[in-house]
Amino acid sequence: MNSFKLLLLAVICSIAIDPVLHAQTTAIPIETKNVAIVLQTDKNNHLKIVHTGRALASATDYETAAAAYRLTSQGANLNNAAYTVAGINNNFVEPAIAVVHADGNNSLDLVYEKQRMTTTPEGATLTVVTLKDAVYPFYVDLCFKAWKNEDVIEQWTEIRHTEKGKVTLNKYASANVYLFDDRFYLTSYNGNWAKEMQPELTQLKQGMHTIESRLGTRENLIGTQNFMLAMDQPATETTGTVLMGQLAWNGNYSIQFETDTYKKMHLVAGINPWQSAYELKPGSRFETPKFIYTISFNGTGTGSRNLQRWLRNYQLLDGKGERLTLLNNWEATYFNFDQNKLVDLFKGAKDLGVDLFLLDDGWFGNKYPRNSDNAGLGDWQENKKKLPDGIPYLVNEAGKQGIKFGIWIEPEMVNPKSELYEKHLDWVLREEKRPEIYFRNQMVLDLTNPEAQDFVFGVVDNLFKKNPSLAFIKWDCNAPIFNGHSKYLEKNKLPQSHLYVEYTRGLEKVLQRIRAKYPKVPMMLCSGGGGRTDYTLLKYFTEFWLSDDTDPLERVFIQWNYSYYYPAIAMCNHVTEWGKQPLKYRVDVASMGKLGFDIKANDLKPEDKAFCQQAIKNYNGFKDIVWHGDLYRLKNPYENDMASLMFVNKERTKSVVFNYLTNWRYVGDAALDPVKLQGLDPAKKYKIKELNVYGNQKPGFDESKVYSGDYLMNIGFNPNINLRRPSVVLSVEAL
Ligand code: GLA
């Protein structure tokens, strides 16, 4: 069929389906308080993005936005399509979707069919725009959930068809975005074990830049799906236009930034199509993960507060609630403990004043005891030698000390040296014709298999059935998918290319079951450090482990970088023996989130113990501001010899300011300048006190002085950071 006939057919089909077709200039604005994404059909009924940026005062002004740009070059007039397709020859930019139809044809031409807008129970605006292939009964619903007050947009697609057989989806992105600026500066993150979230700034000038994962799970071990893209010029904390967000998917992701012929940005975000062609049966629907982002016109500070608020209000489990301080035994004992040693540690926890004791790895396995990381994973029965009276005894003993008890599990994994491996080899992801490949001596269970899902659910369920007062779970995940072959998919004659998608869905099904039965109990999302932090999993977890790197100097940087995308209430920071900084520095850094300890509490020197006890009391005094207040990053350690961050409560009456020396060189100039505070009320008067002062040292300034908010935000306050005072915590309170 020639292209004219095809076009005619498209028009006729569309008229038959929806008479709205001829409202060709109808703009569809997706709006929050400050941001608008505007879609509009062109004369061929292709849906395009005609504006991405500030919301306009009058919605009718959007109607003429398309005409403001001349993006009409032959071969490039669909670059700003709302969902770019593969297989029609007038689109040459990266497709968001590529399919092979039931009849083997691999073209796609999506035209606008209809739209509907509703308000969700939580108050977001949901816009669903249906596109249909001009020839085939193949549909894509473009979904936009706009959160007005937080300026956050969630974008995803639902793909369906009623063709005569299966359609193969070779690519199925969640969204594409088109940005109309001319210069783009991407911050993406390199990573590795103990080096998570290392930022890299790249000016994107021409061609394609991709951030992606192929690890299968614990998706952000060597990179993350978080990014920020500044427009026109690099953004600062308080200036510049910047899009910040992530693909919320615990699996292979791909975020592509294509600078096109107009030097504009075509961004495609979705599941990584690598090894993942997906067969979609007629009548079924494929829902893609959410691409979640905000756009700030006042720099990264506003952008991150938008994301943090949104997470606390709508995504993170119990985001508005409380958290528990804890003592963890991982670095205090590693695998070397028994129940007497643990009970002894409970005393240390009680003495410190934390809420909970967290028993880490090493408590399970009998035929193959878990005495190192090479055996036992999968055998979730208490090791009889170490714990003859089982977990119930420990929960009970902790209770006697007046503290809660939590436990570590890694239920998606298996050591080849385990009874689970011996009994259920078909639950293990492995290439049976090839030698097994191990990561930390372990392999991944096949969560595409409902029986393996039941097993993983059972690990948690059994713990709670036997220990109803178990108060916390640390859920670890220490291996990517190295041996990507599923016996279950093979037996059920399903393509292996479904593995990565179905693994992620299988895990989510398990977590949904856990939360249906145990909705509240706090769970930490951990993955050999910070290998897993996507927003979807945070619906099931109250907090996450940022990195095994607890060196406090490194943590200043790691926590700084995570803070662009996550609220402090979700970030687990533990005081450990890592690093050379004094105990006070370590405690101060760990207090900027969810405070925990992983030290030999019983062996602390008296003055160190007294300091920790007082610091925990102080933390209990200001934790509400850290957990639920607004974060302002005041001094960037990448640009200064110090870092400074502050949290302010909603009423702008109470604030806590953390300051750290980050350069120990004699010529460093940390102490020179005052730190300009933010987020205060200029008209209010404030007093400043120093918290967490070690031993019998004195506060480093006169605490009786009164300052106006105006003064503190424009002149600032000098915390007097220097080699002798490498970390200073300030409480700023209105009179
Ligand atoms: C991972 C976690 C650590 C600890 C160990 C236990 O590395 O990140 O915190 O739980 O596993 O094996």
XYZ file of C-alpha atoms and ligand atoms in Angstrom:
747
model
C 0.000 0.000 0.000
C 1.502 3.351 -0.921
C 1.931 6.023 1.696
C -0.964 8.160 0.439
C -3.384 5.249 0.810
C -1.934 4.462 4.207
C -2.481 8.010 5.338
C -6.036 8.004 3.980
C -6.757 4.767 5.794
C -5.321 6.221 8.966
C -7.593 9.233 8.696
C -10.683 7.114 7.935
C -9.946 4.691 10.764
C -9.449 7.505 13.212
C -12.631 9.307 12.160
C -14.565 6.093 12.637
C -13.139 5.682 16.109
C -13.187 9.199 17.385
C -14.633 12.295 15.862
C -12.318 14.416 18.050
C -9.726 13.767 15.331
C -10.443 17.034 13.619
C -9.728 19.053 16.656
C -6.208 18.856 15.252
C -4.923 21.805 17.128
C -6.265 20.621 20.460
C -3.441 20.852 22.928
C -3.236 18.352 25.787
C -1.422 20.030 28.674
C -0.032 17.842 31.460
C 0.372 20.408 34.199
C 1.656 20.728 37.724
C 1.951 23.978 39.638
C 5.046 25.116 37.734
C 5.647 22.580 34.988
C 3.801 21.812 31.781
C 4.311 19.126 29.163
C 2.056 19.968 26.227
C 1.070 17.440 23.562
C -0.610 18.330 20.315
C -1.599 16.527 17.126
C -0.230 17.679 13.789
C -2.083 17.696 10.486
C -1.378 13.966 10.053
C -2.781 13.239 13.495
C 0.625 12.367 14.897
C 0.890 13.381 18.518
C 3.834 15.640 19.277
C 5.395 17.298 22.287
C 5.140 21.044 21.661
C 6.239 22.395 25.027
C 8.239 21.112 27.989
C 8.874 23.755 30.585
C 7.071 26.336 32.646
C 3.315 26.126 33.041
C 1.609 29.149 31.434
C -0.984 31.254 33.183
C -3.522 30.658 30.441
C -3.939 27.140 29.029
C -5.237 28.472 25.709
C -1.775 29.933 25.082
C -0.485 26.389 24.563
C -2.471 26.108 21.308
C 0.070 28.142 19.389
C 3.207 26.678 20.987
C 3.814 24.293 18.076
C 4.011 27.148 15.594
C 6.717 28.870 17.625
C 9.341 26.352 16.487
C 10.231 25.315 12.947
C 11.014 21.659 13.515
C 9.950 20.766 10.016
C 13.084 19.496 8.247
C 12.355 16.514 6.046
C 13.285 13.402 7.958
C 13.213 15.252 11.268
C 9.654 16.486 11.615
C 8.706 13.659 13.968
C 11.664 14.156 16.298
C 9.343 15.637 18.890
C 6.754 12.836 18.633
C 5.053 12.028 21.925
C 6.078 8.364 21.511
C 8.649 7.764 18.788
C 8.187 4.648 16.688
C 10.438 2.366 14.686
C 9.347 1.329 11.239
C 7.946 4.322 9.464
C 10.498 6.023 7.377
C 9.883 9.561 8.426
C 11.127 8.928 11.937
C 14.881 8.660 12.255
C 15.430 9.388 15.927
C 15.716 6.686 18.565
C 12.398 4.859 18.842
C 10.552 4.460 22.118
C 8.791 1.446 20.658
C 9.685 -1.189 18.064
C 7.454 -4.186 17.347
C 6.926 -7.102 14.998
C 3.235 -7.604 14.303
C 1.523 -10.992 14.252
C 1.890 -11.098 10.455
C 5.643 -10.438 10.569
C 5.429 -6.789 9.547
C 7.718 -4.563 11.602
C 6.336 -1.101 10.946
C 4.437 1.073 13.348
C 2.622 4.347 12.808
C 0.866 5.588 15.921
C -1.858 8.181 15.503
C -3.913 9.965 18.104
C -7.176 8.315 19.018
C -8.543 9.761 22.251
C -7.706 11.057 25.694
C -9.230 11.064 29.123
C -8.349 12.889 32.284
C -9.256 11.840 35.828
C -8.245 12.707 39.365
C -6.739 9.884 41.410
C -7.824 9.282 45.023
C -4.550 10.871 46.254
C -5.240 14.008 44.227
C -2.969 13.541 41.220
C -4.199 14.234 37.700
C -4.054 11.173 35.471
C -4.085 11.819 31.730
C -4.286 8.824 29.418
C -3.815 9.467 25.718
C -4.561 6.546 23.431
C -2.569 6.127 20.244
C -3.449 3.487 17.681
C -1.545 2.095 14.768
C -2.975 3.458 11.545
C -3.322 -0.064 10.125
C -3.082 -2.689 12.871
C -5.295 -3.106 15.958
C -2.310 -2.156 18.092
C -2.645 0.469 20.832
C -0.427 2.421 23.155
C -1.870 4.338 26.091
C 0.478 7.137 27.100
C -0.090 7.686 30.819
C 0.871 10.813 32.729
C 0.306 11.234 36.444
C 0.902 14.826 37.470
C 1.429 15.773 41.126
C 0.558 19.424 41.313
C 2.193 20.598 44.527
C 5.353 18.518 44.212
C 5.870 19.319 40.486
C 6.458 15.627 39.881
C 5.332 13.741 36.788
C 5.116 9.982 36.443
C 5.050 8.783 32.881
C 4.537 5.283 31.533
C 2.767 3.377 28.773
C 0.320 0.525 28.488
C 0.702 -1.484 25.318
C -2.049 -3.789 23.990
C -3.381 -5.250 20.763
C -6.047 -7.489 19.265
C -4.048 -8.894 16.370
C -4.488 -12.506 15.286
C -1.400 -13.765 17.098
C 1.438 -12.646 19.350
C 3.156 -9.336 18.727
C 6.849 -9.165 19.619
C 7.852 -6.018 21.458
C 11.506 -5.409 20.649
C 11.538 -2.116 22.492
C 8.913 -0.749 24.858
C 10.064 2.395 26.611
C 8.097 4.038 29.375
C 8.363 7.500 27.934
C 10.100 9.871 25.691
C 10.577 13.516 26.501
C 11.522 16.351 24.161
C 13.410 19.349 25.478
C 13.519 22.560 23.473
C 16.695 24.104 24.838
C 19.976 24.194 22.938
C 22.548 23.152 25.523
C 22.346 20.190 27.887
C 24.476 19.156 30.865
C 23.921 15.656 32.179
C 24.876 14.511 35.662
C 24.906 10.728 35.768
C 26.491 8.401 38.310
C 29.286 5.933 38.113
C 29.471 3.300 40.822
C 30.798 0.088 42.198
C 30.839 -1.701 45.527
C 31.650 0.920 48.208
C 31.824 3.622 45.533
C 28.158 4.171 44.853
C 26.774 7.402 43.357
C 29.913 9.054 41.985
C 28.709 11.947 39.825
C 29.953 12.756 36.337
C 28.999 15.906 34.466
C 28.871 15.612 30.682
C 27.867 18.249 28.218
C 25.764 16.474 25.615
C 26.433 17.933 22.220
C 25.744 15.490 19.463
C 24.507 11.943 19.002
C 23.540 9.453 21.670
C 24.503 9.147 25.312
C 23.030 6.210 27.248
C 22.961 5.269 30.902
C 21.880 1.678 31.386
C 22.107 -1.541 33.342
C 22.318 -5.159 32.158
C 22.774 -6.689 35.605
C 19.254 -8.117 35.755
C 18.703 -7.100 39.360
C 20.460 -4.866 41.976
C 20.353 -2.625 38.955
C 22.484 0.247 40.132
C 25.635 -1.467 41.318
C 27.791 0.085 38.599
C 25.697 3.074 37.686
C 22.285 4.362 38.667
C 19.068 5.183 36.914
C 19.059 8.558 38.678
C 20.144 11.525 36.635
C 19.757 15.249 36.284
C 19.791 17.142 33.037
C 20.423 20.873 33.220
C 19.322 23.048 30.345
C 21.133 26.046 28.848
C 23.792 26.032 31.571
C 24.874 23.737 34.411
C 22.461 24.128 37.318
C 23.486 25.196 40.803
C 21.568 24.583 44.027
C 19.552 27.741 43.491
C 19.764 28.579 39.785
C 19.060 26.961 36.454
C 16.459 24.775 34.794
C 16.975 21.123 35.526
C 15.085 17.883 34.992
C 15.795 15.360 37.762
C 14.515 11.838 38.106
C 14.858 8.139 37.503
C 13.343 5.104 35.889
C 11.604 3.273 38.716
C 12.523 -0.284 37.805
C 14.511 -2.884 39.701
C 15.891 -4.389 36.532
C 17.707 -3.529 33.356
C 17.046 0.087 32.506
C 18.080 2.276 29.632
C 17.898 6.047 29.543
C 18.969 7.487 26.209
C 19.778 11.113 25.554
C 19.832 11.891 21.866
C 20.863 15.361 20.759
C 19.123 15.747 17.419
C 19.699 17.777 14.286
C 18.011 20.808 15.866
C 20.397 20.408 18.860
C 17.331 19.661 20.956
C 17.084 16.726 23.341
C 15.112 13.569 22.633
C 15.153 11.479 25.803
C 13.928 7.878 25.841
C 13.601 6.062 29.172
C 12.493 2.520 29.788
C 13.311 -1.113 30.377
C 16.558 -1.966 28.622
C 15.501 -3.956 25.540
C 18.817 -5.848 25.645
C 18.089 -9.637 25.508
C 14.476 -8.808 26.325
C 12.155 -9.098 23.327
C 8.715 -9.593 24.815
C 5.895 -11.589 23.211
C 2.526 -10.018 23.877
C -0.581 -12.170 23.405
C -3.716 -10.672 21.848
C -6.009 -9.143 24.439
C -3.245 -8.751 27.036
C -1.580 -5.576 28.174
C 2.032 -4.702 28.921
C 2.490 -1.993 31.506
C 5.897 -0.336 31.435
C 7.605 0.962 34.591
C 7.245 4.571 35.628
C 9.644 7.254 34.510
C 9.459 9.721 37.381
C 10.846 13.233 37.243
C 10.526 16.820 38.248
C 11.597 19.992 36.489
C 12.909 22.833 38.608
C 13.481 26.354 37.320
C 15.440 27.333 40.453
C 18.216 24.778 40.473
C 18.752 21.407 42.061
C 17.672 22.435 45.578
C 14.052 22.908 44.559
C 14.244 19.836 42.326
C 15.406 17.555 45.092
C 12.913 18.939 47.600
C 10.190 18.180 45.025
C 11.336 14.568 44.699
C 11.868 14.138 48.443
C 8.394 15.487 49.258
C 6.780 13.352 46.617
C 8.528 10.234 47.898
C 7.603 10.944 51.515
C 4.006 11.798 50.676
C 3.121 9.188 48.094
C 5.736 6.538 47.433
C 8.060 5.561 50.247
C 6.441 3.128 52.675
C 5.468 5.043 55.805
C 7.177 8.141 54.427
C 5.451 10.381 56.950
C 6.078 8.032 59.854
C 8.794 7.243 62.342
C 11.951 5.164 62.101
C 14.023 3.113 64.562
C 17.607 3.799 65.578
C 19.591 0.587 65.784
C 22.752 -1.316 66.607
C 23.821 -3.777 63.886
C 26.315 -6.583 64.582
C 27.763 -7.036 61.083
C 31.062 -5.246 61.524
C 31.220 -6.038 65.240
C 31.171 -9.820 64.718
C 30.866 -10.689 61.006
C 29.924 -14.414 60.970
C 31.573 -15.116 64.280
C 28.932 -15.093 67.041
C 26.692 -17.247 69.168
C 23.596 -16.468 71.173
C 25.508 -15.512 74.339
C 27.646 -13.035 72.429
C 24.503 -11.539 70.870
C 22.699 -11.201 74.187
C 25.784 -9.441 75.464
C 25.566 -7.034 72.524
C 21.906 -6.317 73.374
C 23.178 -4.778 76.595
C 25.425 -2.483 74.560
C 22.461 -1.445 72.429
C 20.345 -0.735 75.466
C 23.177 1.174 77.049
C 23.691 3.342 73.965
C 20.015 4.161 73.876
C 19.034 2.837 70.424
C 15.615 1.348 69.682
C 16.568 -1.942 68.043
C 19.219 -4.635 67.674
C 19.729 -5.885 64.116
C 21.146 -9.397 63.722
C 23.011 -9.547 60.416
C 24.214 -12.371 58.182
C 25.403 -15.719 59.584
C 22.515 -16.965 61.764
C 21.286 -19.824 59.561
C 22.224 -23.066 57.776
C 22.948 -26.410 59.438
C 24.112 -28.964 56.870
C 26.049 -26.061 55.341
C 26.462 -23.547 58.175
C 26.676 -19.920 57.162
C 30.103 -19.260 58.655
C 31.338 -17.370 55.630
C 29.768 -16.115 52.437
C 30.401 -19.373 50.570
C 27.701 -21.592 52.125
C 24.236 -21.776 53.586
C 22.404 -19.093 51.641
C 18.899 -20.428 51.025
C 18.691 -22.550 54.197
C 16.757 -20.201 56.445
C 16.760 -22.316 59.605
C 18.627 -21.103 62.683
C 22.083 -22.607 62.974
C 21.735 -24.947 65.965
C 25.310 -24.495 67.179
C 25.253 -20.712 67.195
C 21.639 -20.280 68.213
C 20.512 -23.426 70.096
C 17.398 -21.656 71.391
C 16.523 -20.104 68.063
C 15.382 -16.624 67.079
C 12.429 -16.601 69.524
C 14.932 -16.711 72.398
C 16.797 -13.717 70.966
C 13.608 -11.712 70.404
C 12.638 -12.464 73.959
C 16.040 -11.557 75.430
C 16.095 -8.289 73.481
C 12.610 -7.553 74.815
C 13.868 -8.104 78.368
C 16.469 -5.401 77.731
C 13.725 -3.096 76.460
C 14.896 -3.089 72.839
C 13.353 -4.420 69.652
C 14.867 -7.122 67.489
C 15.380 -7.209 63.720
C 16.998 -9.673 61.340
C 18.960 -9.876 58.051
C 17.821 -12.042 55.135
C 18.813 -12.400 51.511
C 15.912 -14.508 50.306
C 16.329 -14.219 46.518
C 19.731 -15.919 46.596
C 21.313 -19.326 46.980
C 24.811 -20.695 47.577
C 25.571 -23.836 45.561
C 26.653 -25.216 48.941
C 23.145 -25.325 50.391
C 20.278 -27.740 50.868
C 18.077 -25.434 48.824
C 20.372 -25.860 45.822
C 20.445 -29.647 46.324
C 16.663 -29.933 46.572
C 15.485 -27.326 44.095
C 18.030 -26.939 41.361
C 15.204 -26.009 39.007
C 14.564 -22.851 41.077
C 18.072 -21.573 40.389
C 18.841 -19.356 37.405
C 21.605 -21.262 35.619
C 22.856 -22.195 32.194
C 22.872 -25.951 32.638
C 25.110 -26.597 29.629
C 27.752 -24.171 30.881
C 29.858 -23.862 34.033
C 28.096 -21.847 36.726
C 29.346 -18.321 37.294
C 29.244 -16.960 40.834
C 29.120 -13.477 42.281
C 30.066 -13.531 45.978
C 29.850 -17.349 45.738
C 26.137 -17.262 45.076
C 23.417 -17.473 42.448
C 19.971 -15.969 41.965
C 16.667 -17.806 42.407
C 14.280 -17.868 39.471
C 11.533 -15.474 40.509
C 9.700 -16.002 37.234
C 8.695 -19.301 38.889
C 5.662 -19.015 41.215
C 7.077 -21.814 43.402
C 10.273 -19.827 43.964
C 8.111 -16.776 44.693
C 6.237 -18.806 47.336
C 9.567 -19.832 48.834
C 10.797 -16.232 49.109
C 7.485 -15.098 50.578
C 7.734 -18.037 53.000
C 11.141 -16.912 54.307
C 9.561 -13.711 55.604
C 6.216 -15.241 56.534
C 7.825 -18.019 58.601
C 9.978 -15.549 60.492
C 6.917 -13.513 61.441
C 4.799 -16.565 62.241
C 7.427 -17.787 64.691
C 8.322 -14.302 65.938
C 5.272 -12.053 65.848
C 7.153 -9.256 67.580
C 10.030 -9.242 65.086
C 10.392 -5.518 64.454
C 12.664 -5.033 61.438
C 13.974 -6.793 58.357
C 17.126 -6.029 56.390
C 16.542 -7.495 52.904
C 19.831 -7.940 51.079
C 20.642 -8.862 47.481
C 24.295 -9.479 46.753
C 24.446 -10.843 43.220
C 23.353 -9.755 39.778
C 21.917 -12.293 37.328
C 25.024 -13.921 35.833
C 23.479 -17.150 34.593
C 20.451 -15.796 32.779
C 18.480 -18.919 32.007
C 15.155 -19.930 33.539
C 14.078 -23.564 33.755
C 10.552 -22.380 34.473
C 10.294 -20.339 31.280
C 11.826 -23.238 29.368
C 9.336 -25.780 30.785
C 6.423 -23.494 30.034
C 7.644 -22.839 26.493
C 8.007 -19.145 27.172
C 10.888 -17.197 25.620
C 14.025 -16.767 27.712
C 13.946 -13.144 26.658
C 11.127 -12.664 29.195
C 13.493 -13.477 32.059
C 14.646 -10.003 33.064
C 11.165 -8.509 32.953
C 9.484 -11.415 34.719
C 12.159 -11.575 37.430
C 11.419 -7.988 38.388
C 7.675 -8.584 38.245
C 8.079 -11.802 40.289
C 9.940 -9.921 43.011
C 7.264 -7.259 43.106
C 4.544 -9.920 43.434
C 6.352 -11.352 46.467
C 6.683 -7.899 48.044
C 3.005 -7.181 47.402
C 2.086 -10.378 49.266
C 4.393 -9.490 52.148
C 2.910 -6.006 52.448
C -0.664 -7.329 52.208
C 0.039 -9.472 55.264
C 2.556 -7.278 57.100
C 1.784 -3.745 55.995
C 3.785 -1.776 58.519
C 6.926 -3.532 59.740
C 9.998 -1.530 58.701
C 12.217 -3.151 56.069
C 15.595 -1.944 54.827
C 16.353 -2.363 51.142
C 19.990 -3.388 50.910
C 22.041 -4.712 48.050
C 25.706 -5.331 48.786
C 25.585 -1.696 49.680
C 23.528 0.631 47.502
C 22.903 -1.558 44.516
C 19.152 -1.228 44.644
C 17.333 2.036 45.179
C 14.577 2.383 42.621
C 11.408 4.216 43.612
C 9.176 1.216 42.847
C 10.824 -0.956 45.488
C 10.593 1.923 47.963
C 6.807 1.348 47.967
C 7.583 -1.800 49.959
C 10.547 -0.616 52.013
C 10.844 2.089 54.639
C 14.532 2.781 54.065
C 17.599 1.735 52.111
C 21.296 1.044 52.659
C 23.315 3.526 50.623
C 26.680 1.821 50.545
C 28.867 -0.556 52.522
C 31.311 2.321 52.507
C 30.783 3.934 55.903
C 34.022 5.922 55.915
C 32.500 9.194 57.116
C 34.450 11.394 54.712
C 33.281 9.286 51.768
C 29.803 9.300 53.268
C 29.632 13.100 53.184
C 29.927 12.788 49.401
C 27.794 9.650 48.971
C 24.952 11.011 51.123
C 25.226 14.367 49.373
C 24.711 12.674 45.994
C 21.847 10.444 47.119
C 20.147 13.456 48.689
C 19.318 14.871 45.253
C 16.854 12.012 44.780
C 15.897 10.583 48.191
C 14.636 11.973 51.492
C 16.851 11.598 54.570
C 14.197 9.488 56.318
C 14.892 6.713 53.792
C 18.679 6.769 54.139
C 20.317 4.340 56.590
C 23.605 5.698 57.888
C 25.637 3.649 60.331
C 28.527 4.660 62.545
C 31.306 2.091 62.047
C 35.057 1.737 62.409
C 35.695 2.762 58.796
C 37.732 5.901 58.145
C 40.187 8.011 60.092
C 37.845 10.707 61.350
C 37.020 11.030 65.051
C 33.931 9.343 66.478
C 32.114 12.670 66.667
C 32.557 13.235 62.920
C 31.208 9.736 62.230
C 28.179 10.194 64.463
C 27.431 13.649 63.031
C 27.518 12.331 59.456
C 25.321 9.339 60.305
C 22.813 11.647 62.001
C 21.856 13.205 58.643
C 19.340 10.451 57.967
C 18.348 7.317 59.798
C 20.954 6.841 62.480
C 22.415 3.430 63.269
C 25.571 1.978 64.783
C 27.657 -0.977 63.704
C 30.381 -0.888 66.337
C 31.507 -2.937 69.328
C 29.304 -0.933 71.650
C 30.463 -2.839 74.742
C 34.092 -1.950 74.067
C 33.608 1.824 73.766
C 35.820 3.996 75.954
C 33.717 5.723 78.674
C 34.006 9.197 77.096
C 33.104 7.809 73.648
C 30.124 5.984 75.093
C 28.964 9.098 76.933
C 29.287 11.086 73.712
C 27.232 8.507 71.745
C 24.547 8.414 74.420
C 24.228 12.188 74.348
C 24.332 12.283 70.523
C 21.469 9.753 70.340
C 19.468 11.903 72.752
C 20.199 14.956 70.598
C 19.231 12.988 67.502
C 15.921 12.048 69.097
C 15.411 15.756 69.655
C 15.955 16.825 66.039
C 15.165 13.668 64.033
C 11.690 14.901 63.164
C 13.252 17.847 61.287
C 15.730 15.580 59.452
C 13.053 13.015 58.571
C 10.204 15.311 57.607
C 11.695 18.752 57.022
C 13.133 20.398 53.933
C 16.761 19.850 52.984
C 18.998 22.678 51.765
C 22.495 21.845 50.549
C 24.488 24.945 51.480
C 28.140 24.221 50.682
C 29.120 21.669 48.095
C 32.152 19.569 49.119
C 33.075 19.184 45.440
C 33.583 22.953 45.256
C 34.665 23.838 48.798
C 36.908 22.481 51.513
C 33.783 21.717 53.519
C 30.223 20.512 53.192
C 27.234 22.113 54.812
C 23.621 20.896 54.747
C 20.587 22.001 56.696
C 17.147 20.624 57.457
C 14.306 23.009 58.311
C 10.862 22.231 59.707
C 7.695 23.301 57.880
C 7.069 26.269 60.173
C 10.637 27.528 59.560
C 11.132 27.776 63.324
C 13.574 24.899 63.848
C 16.546 23.842 61.871
C 19.618 21.660 62.205
C 22.752 22.484 60.215
C 25.528 19.934 59.617
C 29.011 21.176 58.677
C 32.017 19.012 57.813
C 35.606 19.657 56.922
C 36.369 17.690 53.747
C 39.929 18.811 53.046
C 42.580 18.358 55.739
C 45.277 20.349 53.964
C 46.780 23.159 55.991
C 46.007 25.616 53.203
C 42.349 24.590 53.082
C 40.017 27.533 53.560
C 36.960 25.947 55.156
C 36.907 28.329 58.113
C 37.098 31.527 56.062
C 33.569 32.257 55.005
C 30.224 32.192 56.724
C 27.661 29.661 55.541
C 24.547 31.332 54.166
C 21.520 29.525 55.552
C 18.344 28.958 53.561
C 14.705 28.189 54.206
C 14.349 30.406 57.302
C 11.809 33.172 57.833
C 13.636 36.489 57.167
C 11.440 38.275 59.688
C 12.008 35.827 62.549
C 14.769 35.998 65.168
C 16.898 32.914 65.757
C 19.373 31.634 68.335
C 22.134 29.204 67.402
C 23.448 26.425 69.622
C 26.101 23.832 69.007
C 25.016 20.199 69.382
C 27.082 17.020 69.770
C 29.982 18.809 71.460
C 32.512 16.123 72.437
C 33.500 15.568 76.066
C 34.173 18.746 77.993
C 34.889 20.862 74.933
C 33.004 24.152 74.674
C 30.769 25.403 71.863
C 32.858 27.249 69.263
C 30.910 30.548 69.461
C 28.735 32.739 71.635
C 25.391 30.950 71.940
C 23.537 33.883 73.474
C 23.491 36.038 70.318
C 20.273 36.583 68.384
C 20.187 36.791 64.569
C 17.411 37.639 62.141
C 16.539 35.087 59.473
C 17.367 37.843 56.987
C 20.889 38.115 58.393
C 21.464 34.357 58.501
C 20.344 33.932 54.898
C 22.247 36.901 53.469
C 25.373 37.274 55.626
C 25.343 33.802 57.107
C 26.918 32.145 60.110
C 30.452 30.865 60.458
C 30.445 27.423 62.129
C 34.178 27.812 62.490
C 35.147 24.551 60.810
C 38.853 23.807 61.019
C 41.358 21.028 61.665
C 40.457 20.976 65.352
C 36.717 21.266 64.708
C 36.214 19.075 61.619
C 32.504 18.632 62.182
C 29.998 20.995 63.730
C 26.265 20.493 64.219
C 24.132 23.561 64.823
C 20.623 23.895 66.095
C 18.957 27.073 64.816
C 15.728 27.874 66.636
C 13.342 30.792 66.402
C 12.789 32.718 69.624
C 26.109 -6.987 52.277
C 25.512 -5.829 53.054
C 26.212 -5.706 54.402
C 26.097 -7.005 55.172
C 26.626 -8.151 54.339
C 26.338 -9.478 55.003
O 27.414 -6.709 51.900
O 25.608 -4.648 52.332
O 25.655 -4.650 55.139
O 24.754 -7.213 55.508
O 26.044 -8.172 53.040
O 26.805 -10.548 54.270
